[in-house]
């Protein structure tokens, strides 16, 4: 008995029809191997657009890793335009842009570490101020209690 006879052929034919149906419903840009929608493809690039300086894929490394570089750069560009326009990091990039992606990542990491250290320092200082305020309050309360037990008003001493 042949695999192509009977239900085997019917199953194959059904699978082929399903594939044809899905291909027919797939947008033409995806059929051509372009992973972007028509809206993205027809949208104009900003006037100051510069293509990211990414290493060309040479098929010797993991393709997913190479794609992650592009995704990181795309995310970074999106993040910069939305959030960091007035920050020190953005200003440093406009004065002296890094020569390549790896230098950009290293610079970003330095700024992130600096910001985290500054934030931590501020938290520690705030905690010290709060403790000092608590000590002052305890000292003040003790002074009031002593004055009241002696029958004196603290402001009339």
Coordinates of C-alpha atoms in Angstrom, one line a residue, residues 43-141:
X43 CA 6.6 56.0 6.9
X44 CA 9.2 58.7 6.3
X45 CA 12.4 58.6 8.2
X46 CA 13.4 61.6 10.4
X47 CA 15.5 64.3 8.7
X48 CA 18.5 63.6 11.0
X49 CA 18.3 59.8 10.5
X50 CA 21.6 57.9 10.5
X51 CA 21.7 54.2 9.8
X52 CA 23.2 52.4 12.8
X53 CA 26.7 51.3 12.5
X54 CA 26.2 47.5 12.9
X55 CA 28.7 44.8 12.0
X56 CA 27.7 42.9 8.8
X57 CA 26.6 39.4 9.5
X58 CA 29.2 37.0 8.3
X59 CA 27.4 33.7 9.1
X60 CA 30.1 32.6 11.6
X61 CA 28.1 33.5 14.7
X62 CA 24.7 32.8 16.0
X63 CA 22.1 34.8 13.9
X64 CA 19.9 35.4 16.9
X65 CA 22.8 37.1 18.7
X66 CA 23.4 39.3 15.6
X67 CA 19.7 40.2 15.5
X68 CA 19.8 41.1 19.2
X69 CA 22.4 43.8 18.4
X70 CA 20.0 45.4 15.9
X71 CA 17.1 45.2 18.3
X72 CA 19.2 46.8 21.1
X73 CA 20.3 49.6 18.8
X74 CA 16.7 50.1 17.7
X75 CA 15.5 50.1 21.3
X76 CA 18.3 52.5 22.2
X77 CA 17.4 55.0 19.5
X78 CA 13.7 54.8 20.5
X79 CA 14.6 55.4 24.2
X80 CA 17.0 58.3 23.5
X81 CA 14.5 60.2 21.4
X82 CA 11.8 59.7 24.0
X83 CA 13.5 60.0 27.4
X84 CA 17.1 61.2 27.3
X85 CA 16.9 64.3 25.2
X86 CA 17.7 66.6 28.1
X87 CA 20.0 64.2 30.0
X88 CA 23.7 64.2 30.3
X89 CA 24.1 61.0 28.3
X90 CA 22.2 62.4 25.3
X91 CA 24.2 65.6 25.5
X92 CA 27.5 63.7 25.5
X93 CA 26.3 61.7 22.4
X94 CA 25.6 64.9 20.5
X95 CA 29.0 66.4 21.3
X96 CA 31.0 63.2 20.6
X97 CA 29.2 60.2 19.2
X98 CA 30.8 56.9 19.8
X99 CA 32.5 55.3 16.8
X100 CA 30.7 52.0 17.0
X101 CA 28.0 50.0 18.7
X102 CA 30.3 48.4 21.3
X103 CA 31.6 51.8 22.4
X104 CA 28.0 53.1 22.6
X105 CA 27.1 50.2 24.9
X106 CA 30.1 50.8 27.1
X107 CA 29.3 54.5 27.4
X108 CA 25.7 53.8 28.2
X109 CA 26.8 51.4 30.9
X110 CA 29.0 54.0 32.5
X111 CA 26.2 56.5 32.5
X112 CA 23.8 53.9 34.0
X113 CA 26.3 53.1 36.7
X114 CA 26.8 56.8 37.5
X115 CA 23.1 57.4 37.7
X116 CA 22.5 54.4 39.9
X117 CA 25.4 55.5 42.2
X118 CA 24.0 59.0 42.4
X119 CA 20.5 57.6 43.2
X120 CA 21.9 55.4 45.9
X121 CA 23.9 58.3 47.5
X122 CA 20.7 60.4 47.6
X123 CA 18.8 57.6 49.2
X124 CA 21.5 57.2 51.9
X125 CA 21.6 60.9 52.5
X126 CA 17.8 61.0 52.8
X127 CA 17.8 58.2 55.3
X128 CA 20.5 59.9 57.4
X129 CA 18.4 63.1 57.4
X130 CA 15.4 61.2 58.5
X131 CA 17.3 59.6 61.3
X132 CA 18.6 63.0 62.4
X133 CA 15.1 64.4 62.3
X134 CA 13.9 61.5 64.4
X135 CA 16.7 62.1 67.0
X136 CA 15.9 65.8 67.2
X137 CA 12.2 65.0 67.7
X138 CA 13.1 62.5 70.5
X139 CA 15.4 65.1 72.1
X140 CA 12.7 67.8 71.9
X141 CA 10.0 65.5 73.3

